Short mmCIF file of C-alpha atoms in Angstrom, two decimals:
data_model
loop_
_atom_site.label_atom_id
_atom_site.label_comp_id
_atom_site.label_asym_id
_atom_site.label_seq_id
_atom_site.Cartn_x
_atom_site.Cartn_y
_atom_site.Cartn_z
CA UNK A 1 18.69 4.16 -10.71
CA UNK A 2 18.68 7.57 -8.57
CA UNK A 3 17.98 7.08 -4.93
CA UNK A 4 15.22 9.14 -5.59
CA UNK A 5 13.03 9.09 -8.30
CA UNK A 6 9.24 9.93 -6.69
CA UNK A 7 7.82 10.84 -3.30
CA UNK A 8 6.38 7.97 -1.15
CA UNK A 9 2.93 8.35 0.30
CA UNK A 10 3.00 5.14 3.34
CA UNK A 11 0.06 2.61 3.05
CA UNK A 12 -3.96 3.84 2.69
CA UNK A 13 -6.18 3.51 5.78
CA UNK A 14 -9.33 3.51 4.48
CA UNK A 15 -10.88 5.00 7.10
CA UNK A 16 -8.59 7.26 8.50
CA UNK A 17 -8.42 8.97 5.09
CA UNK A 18 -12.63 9.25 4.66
CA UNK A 19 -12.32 11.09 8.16
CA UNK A 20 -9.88 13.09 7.70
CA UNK A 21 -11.03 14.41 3.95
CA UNK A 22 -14.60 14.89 6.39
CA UNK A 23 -12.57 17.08 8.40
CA UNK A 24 -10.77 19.21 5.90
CA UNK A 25 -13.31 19.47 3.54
CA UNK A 26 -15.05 21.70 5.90
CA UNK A 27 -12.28 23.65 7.91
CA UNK A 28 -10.26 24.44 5.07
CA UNK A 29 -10.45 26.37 1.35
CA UNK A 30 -10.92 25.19 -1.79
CA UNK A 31 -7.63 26.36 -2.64
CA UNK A 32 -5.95 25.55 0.13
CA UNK A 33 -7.33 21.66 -0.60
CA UNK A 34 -6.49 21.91 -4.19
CA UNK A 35 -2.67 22.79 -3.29
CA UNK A 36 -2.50 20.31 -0.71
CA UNK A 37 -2.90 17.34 -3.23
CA UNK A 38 0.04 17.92 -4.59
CA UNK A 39 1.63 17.17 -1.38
CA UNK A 40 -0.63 14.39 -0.78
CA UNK A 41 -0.08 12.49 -4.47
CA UNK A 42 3.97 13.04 -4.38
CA UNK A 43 6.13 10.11 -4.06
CA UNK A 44 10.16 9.48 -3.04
CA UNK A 45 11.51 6.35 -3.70
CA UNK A 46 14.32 5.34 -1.68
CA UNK A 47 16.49 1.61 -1.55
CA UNK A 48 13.94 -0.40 0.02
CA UNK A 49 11.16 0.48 -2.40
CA UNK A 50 14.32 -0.17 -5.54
CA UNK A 51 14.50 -3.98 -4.24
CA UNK A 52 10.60 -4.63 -3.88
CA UNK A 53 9.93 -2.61 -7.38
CA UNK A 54 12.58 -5.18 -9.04
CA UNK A 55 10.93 -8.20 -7.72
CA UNK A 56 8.05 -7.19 -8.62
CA UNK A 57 9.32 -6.62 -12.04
CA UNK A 58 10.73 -9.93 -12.54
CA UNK A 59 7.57 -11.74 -11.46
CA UNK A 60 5.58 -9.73 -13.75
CA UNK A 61 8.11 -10.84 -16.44
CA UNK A 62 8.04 -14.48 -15.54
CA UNK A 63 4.80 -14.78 -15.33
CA UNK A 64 2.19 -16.87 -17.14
CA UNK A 65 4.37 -19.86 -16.77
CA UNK A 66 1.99 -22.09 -14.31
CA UNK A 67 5.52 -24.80 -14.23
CA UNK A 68 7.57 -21.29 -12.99
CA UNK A 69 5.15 -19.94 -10.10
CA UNK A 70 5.81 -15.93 -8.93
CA UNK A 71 4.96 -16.03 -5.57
CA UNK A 72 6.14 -12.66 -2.94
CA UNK A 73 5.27 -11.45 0.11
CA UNK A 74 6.20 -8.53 1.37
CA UNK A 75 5.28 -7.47 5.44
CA UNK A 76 5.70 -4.41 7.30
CA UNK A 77 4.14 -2.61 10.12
CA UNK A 78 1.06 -0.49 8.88
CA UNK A 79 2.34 3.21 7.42
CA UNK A 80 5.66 1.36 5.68
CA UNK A 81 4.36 1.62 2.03
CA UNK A 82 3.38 -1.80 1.21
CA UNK A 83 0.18 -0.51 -0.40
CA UNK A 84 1.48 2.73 -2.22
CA UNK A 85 4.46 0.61 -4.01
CA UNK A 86 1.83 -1.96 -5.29
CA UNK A 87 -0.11 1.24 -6.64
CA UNK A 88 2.95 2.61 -8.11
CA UNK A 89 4.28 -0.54 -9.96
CA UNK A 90 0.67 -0.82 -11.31
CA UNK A 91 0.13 2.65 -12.43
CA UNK A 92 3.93 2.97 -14.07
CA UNK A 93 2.93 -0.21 -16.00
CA UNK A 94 3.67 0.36 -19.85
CA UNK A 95 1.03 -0.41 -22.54
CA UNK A 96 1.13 -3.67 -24.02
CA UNK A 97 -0.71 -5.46 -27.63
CA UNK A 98 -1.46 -8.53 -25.89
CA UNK A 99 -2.34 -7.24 -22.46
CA UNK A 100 -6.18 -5.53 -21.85
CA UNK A 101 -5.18 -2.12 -20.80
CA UNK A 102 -5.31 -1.63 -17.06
CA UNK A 103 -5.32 -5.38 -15.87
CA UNK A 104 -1.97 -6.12 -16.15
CA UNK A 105 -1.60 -6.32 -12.71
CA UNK A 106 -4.58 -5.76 -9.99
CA UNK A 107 -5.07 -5.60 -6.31
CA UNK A 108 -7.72 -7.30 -4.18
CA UNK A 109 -7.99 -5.90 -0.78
CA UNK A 110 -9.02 -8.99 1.63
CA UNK A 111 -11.11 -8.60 4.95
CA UNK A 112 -11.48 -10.62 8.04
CA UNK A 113 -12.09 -14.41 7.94
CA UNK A 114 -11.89 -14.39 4.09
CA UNK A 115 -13.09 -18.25 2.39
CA UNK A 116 -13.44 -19.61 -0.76
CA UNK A 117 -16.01 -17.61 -2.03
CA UNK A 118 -14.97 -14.17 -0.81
CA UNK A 119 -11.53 -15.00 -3.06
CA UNK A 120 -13.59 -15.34 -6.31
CA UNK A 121 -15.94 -12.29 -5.44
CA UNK A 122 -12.94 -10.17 -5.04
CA UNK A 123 -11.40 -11.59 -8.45
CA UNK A 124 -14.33 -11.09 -9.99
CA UNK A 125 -14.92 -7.12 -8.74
CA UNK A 126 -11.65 -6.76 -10.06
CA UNK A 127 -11.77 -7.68 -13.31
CA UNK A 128 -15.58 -5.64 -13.27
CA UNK A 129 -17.71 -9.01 -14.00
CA UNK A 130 -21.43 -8.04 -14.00
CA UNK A 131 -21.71 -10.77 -11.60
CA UNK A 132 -19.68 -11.36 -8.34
CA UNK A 133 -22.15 -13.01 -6.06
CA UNK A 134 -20.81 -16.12 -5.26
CA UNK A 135 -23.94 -18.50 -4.20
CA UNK A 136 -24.13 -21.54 -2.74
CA UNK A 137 -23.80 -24.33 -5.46
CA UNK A 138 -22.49 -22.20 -8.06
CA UNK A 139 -19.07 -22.05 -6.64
CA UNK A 140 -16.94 -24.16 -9.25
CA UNK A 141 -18.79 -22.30 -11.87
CA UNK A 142 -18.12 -18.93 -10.44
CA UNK A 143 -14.25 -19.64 -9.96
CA UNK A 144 -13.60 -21.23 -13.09
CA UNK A 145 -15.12 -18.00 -14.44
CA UNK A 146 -13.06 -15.42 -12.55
CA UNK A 147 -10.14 -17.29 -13.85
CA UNK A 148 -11.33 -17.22 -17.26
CA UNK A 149 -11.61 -14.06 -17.09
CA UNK A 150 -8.23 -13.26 -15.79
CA UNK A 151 -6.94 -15.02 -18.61
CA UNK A 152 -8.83 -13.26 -21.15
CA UNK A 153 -7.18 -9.68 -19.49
CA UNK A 154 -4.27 -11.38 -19.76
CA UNK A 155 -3.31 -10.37 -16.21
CA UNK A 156 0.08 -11.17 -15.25
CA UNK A 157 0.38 -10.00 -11.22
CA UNK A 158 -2.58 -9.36 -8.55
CA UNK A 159 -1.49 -8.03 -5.19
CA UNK A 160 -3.35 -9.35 -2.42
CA UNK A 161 -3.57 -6.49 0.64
CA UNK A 162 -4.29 -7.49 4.19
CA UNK A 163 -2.71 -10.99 3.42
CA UNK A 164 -2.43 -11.56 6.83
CA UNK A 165 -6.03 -12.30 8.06
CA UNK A 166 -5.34 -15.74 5.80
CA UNK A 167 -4.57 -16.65 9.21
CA UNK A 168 -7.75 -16.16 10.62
CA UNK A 169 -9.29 -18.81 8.45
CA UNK A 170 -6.79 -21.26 9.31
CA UNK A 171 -8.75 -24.05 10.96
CA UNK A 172 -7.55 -25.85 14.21
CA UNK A 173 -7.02 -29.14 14.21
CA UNK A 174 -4.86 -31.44 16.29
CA UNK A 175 -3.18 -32.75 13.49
CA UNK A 176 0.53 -32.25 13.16
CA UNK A 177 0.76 -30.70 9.98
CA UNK A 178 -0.51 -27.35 9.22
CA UNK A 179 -4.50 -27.67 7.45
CA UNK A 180 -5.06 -25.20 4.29
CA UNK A 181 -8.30 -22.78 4.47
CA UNK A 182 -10.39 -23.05 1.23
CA UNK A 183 -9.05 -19.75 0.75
CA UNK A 184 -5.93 -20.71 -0.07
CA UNK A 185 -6.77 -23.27 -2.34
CA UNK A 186 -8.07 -20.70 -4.08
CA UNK A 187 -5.27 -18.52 -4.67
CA UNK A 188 -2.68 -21.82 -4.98
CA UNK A 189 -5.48 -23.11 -7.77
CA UNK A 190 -5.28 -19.44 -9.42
CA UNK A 191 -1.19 -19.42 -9.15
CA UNK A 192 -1.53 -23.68 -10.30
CA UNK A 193 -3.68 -22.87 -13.61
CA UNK A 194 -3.39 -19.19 -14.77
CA UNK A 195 0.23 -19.04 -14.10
CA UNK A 196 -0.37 -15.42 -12.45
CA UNK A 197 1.89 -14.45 -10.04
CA UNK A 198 0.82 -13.46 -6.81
CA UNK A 199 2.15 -10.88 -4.44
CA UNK A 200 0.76 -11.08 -0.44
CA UNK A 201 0.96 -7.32 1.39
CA UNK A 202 0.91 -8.32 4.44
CA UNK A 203 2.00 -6.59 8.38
CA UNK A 204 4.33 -7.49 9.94
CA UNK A 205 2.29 -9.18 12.77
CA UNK A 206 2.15 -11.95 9.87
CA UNK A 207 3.27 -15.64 10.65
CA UNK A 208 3.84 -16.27 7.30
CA UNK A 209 2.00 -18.59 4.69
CA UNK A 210 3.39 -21.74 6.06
CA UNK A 211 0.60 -20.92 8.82
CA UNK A 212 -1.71 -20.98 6.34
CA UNK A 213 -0.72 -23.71 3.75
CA UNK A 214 2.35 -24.81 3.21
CA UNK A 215 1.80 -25.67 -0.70
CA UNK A 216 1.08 -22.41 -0.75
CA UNK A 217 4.48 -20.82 0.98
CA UNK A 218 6.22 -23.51 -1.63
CA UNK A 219 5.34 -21.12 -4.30
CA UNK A 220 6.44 -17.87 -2.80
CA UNK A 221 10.06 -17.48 -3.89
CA UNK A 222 10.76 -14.10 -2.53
CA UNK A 223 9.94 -12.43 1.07
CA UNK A 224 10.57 -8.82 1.59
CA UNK A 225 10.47 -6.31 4.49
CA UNK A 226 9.53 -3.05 5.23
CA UNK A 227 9.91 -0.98 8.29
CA UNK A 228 9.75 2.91 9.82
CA UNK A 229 12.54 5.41 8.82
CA UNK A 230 15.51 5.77 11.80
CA UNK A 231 16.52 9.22 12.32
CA UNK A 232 19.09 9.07 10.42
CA UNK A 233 20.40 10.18 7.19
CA UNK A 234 18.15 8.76 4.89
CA UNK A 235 15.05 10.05 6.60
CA UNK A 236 17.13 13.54 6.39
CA UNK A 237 17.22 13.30 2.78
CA UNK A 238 13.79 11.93 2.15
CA UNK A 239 12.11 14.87 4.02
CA UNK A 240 14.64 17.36 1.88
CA UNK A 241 13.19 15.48 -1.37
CA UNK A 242 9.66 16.23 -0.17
CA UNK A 243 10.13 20.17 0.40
CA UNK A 244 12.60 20.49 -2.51
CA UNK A 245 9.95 18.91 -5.08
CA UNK A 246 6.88 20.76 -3.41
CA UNK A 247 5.82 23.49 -5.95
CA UNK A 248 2.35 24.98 -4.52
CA UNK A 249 4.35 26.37 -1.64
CA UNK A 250 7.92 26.71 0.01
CA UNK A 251 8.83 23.96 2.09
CA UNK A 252 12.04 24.48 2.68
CA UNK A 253 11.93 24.22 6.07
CA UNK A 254 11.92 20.10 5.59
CA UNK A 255 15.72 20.20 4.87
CA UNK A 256 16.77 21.66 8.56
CA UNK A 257 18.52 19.27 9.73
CA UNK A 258 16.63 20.03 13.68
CA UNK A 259 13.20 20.12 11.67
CA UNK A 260 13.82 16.36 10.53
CA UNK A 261 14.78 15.52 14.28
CA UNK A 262 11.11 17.08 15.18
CA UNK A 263 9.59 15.64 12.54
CA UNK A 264 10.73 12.22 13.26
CA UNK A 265 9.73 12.70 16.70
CA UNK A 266 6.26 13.51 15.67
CA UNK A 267 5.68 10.40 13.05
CA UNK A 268 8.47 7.77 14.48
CA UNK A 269 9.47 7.40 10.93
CA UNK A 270 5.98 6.44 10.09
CA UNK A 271 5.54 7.56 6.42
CA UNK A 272 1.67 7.48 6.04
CA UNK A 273 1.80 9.82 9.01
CA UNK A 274 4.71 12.09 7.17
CA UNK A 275 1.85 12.45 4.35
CA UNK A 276 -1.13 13.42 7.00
CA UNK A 277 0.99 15.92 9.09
CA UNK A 278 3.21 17.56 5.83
CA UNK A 279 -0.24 17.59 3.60
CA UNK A 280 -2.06 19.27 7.18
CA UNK A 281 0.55 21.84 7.18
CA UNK A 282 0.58 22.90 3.61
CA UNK A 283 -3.37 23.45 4.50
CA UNK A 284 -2.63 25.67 7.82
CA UNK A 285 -0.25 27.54 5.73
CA UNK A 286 -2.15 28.22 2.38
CA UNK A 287 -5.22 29.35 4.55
CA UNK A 288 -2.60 31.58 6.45
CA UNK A 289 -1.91 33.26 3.27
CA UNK A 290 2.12 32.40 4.03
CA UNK A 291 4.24 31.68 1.49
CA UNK A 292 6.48 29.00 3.13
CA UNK A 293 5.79 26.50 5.44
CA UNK A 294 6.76 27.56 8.71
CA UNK A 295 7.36 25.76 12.64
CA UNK A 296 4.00 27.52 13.75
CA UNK A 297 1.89 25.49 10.87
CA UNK A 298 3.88 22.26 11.61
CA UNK A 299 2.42 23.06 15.16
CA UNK A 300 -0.83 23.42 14.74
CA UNK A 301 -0.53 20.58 11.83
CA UNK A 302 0.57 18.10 14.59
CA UNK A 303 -2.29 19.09 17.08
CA UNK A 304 -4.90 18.49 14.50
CA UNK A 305 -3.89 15.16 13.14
CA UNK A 306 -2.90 14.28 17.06
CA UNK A 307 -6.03 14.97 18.17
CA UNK A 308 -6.87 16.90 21.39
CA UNK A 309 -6.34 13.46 23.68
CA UNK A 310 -2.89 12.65 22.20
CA UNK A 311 -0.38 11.91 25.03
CA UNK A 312 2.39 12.67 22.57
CA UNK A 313 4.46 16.04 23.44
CA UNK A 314 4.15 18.35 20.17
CA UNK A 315 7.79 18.12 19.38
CA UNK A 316 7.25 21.31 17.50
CA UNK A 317 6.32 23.24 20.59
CA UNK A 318 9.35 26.37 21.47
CA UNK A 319 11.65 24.70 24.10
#
């Protein structure tokens, strides 16, 4: 496999990305906004996303097999991908006869404090049941038809972002061994009957499952991590990737060896920030009518996305 076969966007934040498509929506072109996606939907995969594509792989392929459980979890400070590789293994999925098209592998995206019934509502969402309200005394009901229903998509992998707030539900108890949250039953029930394999996103704050429920770590056979590009010759050749593969506009400028210095100095090897500040300068330039990227629109790129309060020195500033 090449060492680079797409360009990688970092992880979503969901609100970060409404306010900043607020933002541009109004300051900048229609054209300019339509040549910026490009930027914005590239990808470049490098090692780290090779080894967490092939285990997701060969859970997907083992899976089904509720005597075999496909457990993962893969942690990482926020901006290290965890999110865009789950979207990219799903989307590169092939068709399959025996699989419903599209549910071969899902996500669920969890929020704080998630229980029991917050599990089978997001199951349920996913798999676009008419009914996801999980009521009181309906619960068994409700969960054994999310699962059903799973099974009937034949789904073989769900990724399960923000894995770590299973923490929060952890309950305290003076007991020496560690107590399991309804919410993990859940998911160890769904891994226990389905056969589905399971992959936790999680950052790298994360304690790990076996502070959540230790049956549960006991079926996670593979733990990956992610972390920032160094300034170094990988991140070098990433950035080079990004301007060589950029078609709505030159971007040449990303392969100068003293522009990859700045730029690391302006997202720390960050790469959901590389997106925001290389999609913000395409914008600055389009609406300059320029026809390459150029150090002034990685300026003023940098101040906008920095924010007039930033305490960070625009490394793209003249010396």
């Amino acid at each position: 496999m090449h060492d680079f076969d797409i360009i990688d966007t970092g992880d979503s934040d969901e609100e970060e990305a409404r306010q900043v498509a607020e933002r541009r929506m109004f300051m900048y072109s229609p054209d300019a906004i339509l040549a910026s996606d490009e930027v914005a939907r590239k990808y470049v995969l490098f090692a780290d996303l090779h080894m967490v594509l092939a285990a997701f792989d060969r859970a997907y392929q083992l899976a089904l097999r509720p005597n075999c459980p496909q457990g993962i979890v893969v942690s990482g400070p926020p901006g290290t991908s965890k999110t865009s590789v789950s979207e990219y293994f799903r989307k590169s999925l092939p068709t399959a006869t025996d699989i419903v098209e599209g549910y071969g592998a899902i996500s669920i995206r969890l929020r704080s404090n998630p229980c029991a019934g917050s599990i089978v509502s997001l199951l349920l969402r996913a798999v676009h049941h008419p009914f996801t309200a999980v009521r009181r005394g309906r619960f068994d009901s409700m969960r054994d038809i999310a699962f059903e229903a799973l099974q009937q998509q034949r789904t073989r992998m769900i990724f399960i972002d923000q894995a770590h707030v299973l923490e929060q539900s952890v309950r305290k108890s003076k007991a020496p061994k560690t107590i399991e949250t309804t919410a993990s039953e859940v998911l160890r029930d769904l891994m226990d009957e389905t056969g589905i394999a399971l992959v936790f996103l999680a950052s790298n704050s994360f304690g790990g499952l076996e502070n959540v429920d230790e049956s549960l770590a006991d079926r996670v056979s593979v733990r990956l991590s992610l972390r920032h590009f160094d300034d170094d010759e990988p991140w070098a050749k990433f950035l080079g990737e990004i301007g060589k593969r950029t078609r709505c506009i030159d971007f040449s400028i990303l392969a100068d060896k003293e522009m990859a210095k700045r730029t690391h100095k302006a997202v720390l090897g960050n790469r959901r920030r590389v997106k925001l500040l290389l999609t913000e300068a395409v914008l600055v330039a389009f609406d300059a009518k320029a026809k390459a990227v150029d150090l002034s629109h990685l300026q003023i790129a940098f101040q906008r996305i920095s924010g007039s309060s930033s305490q960070v020195v625009n490394p793209y500033a003249s010396a």
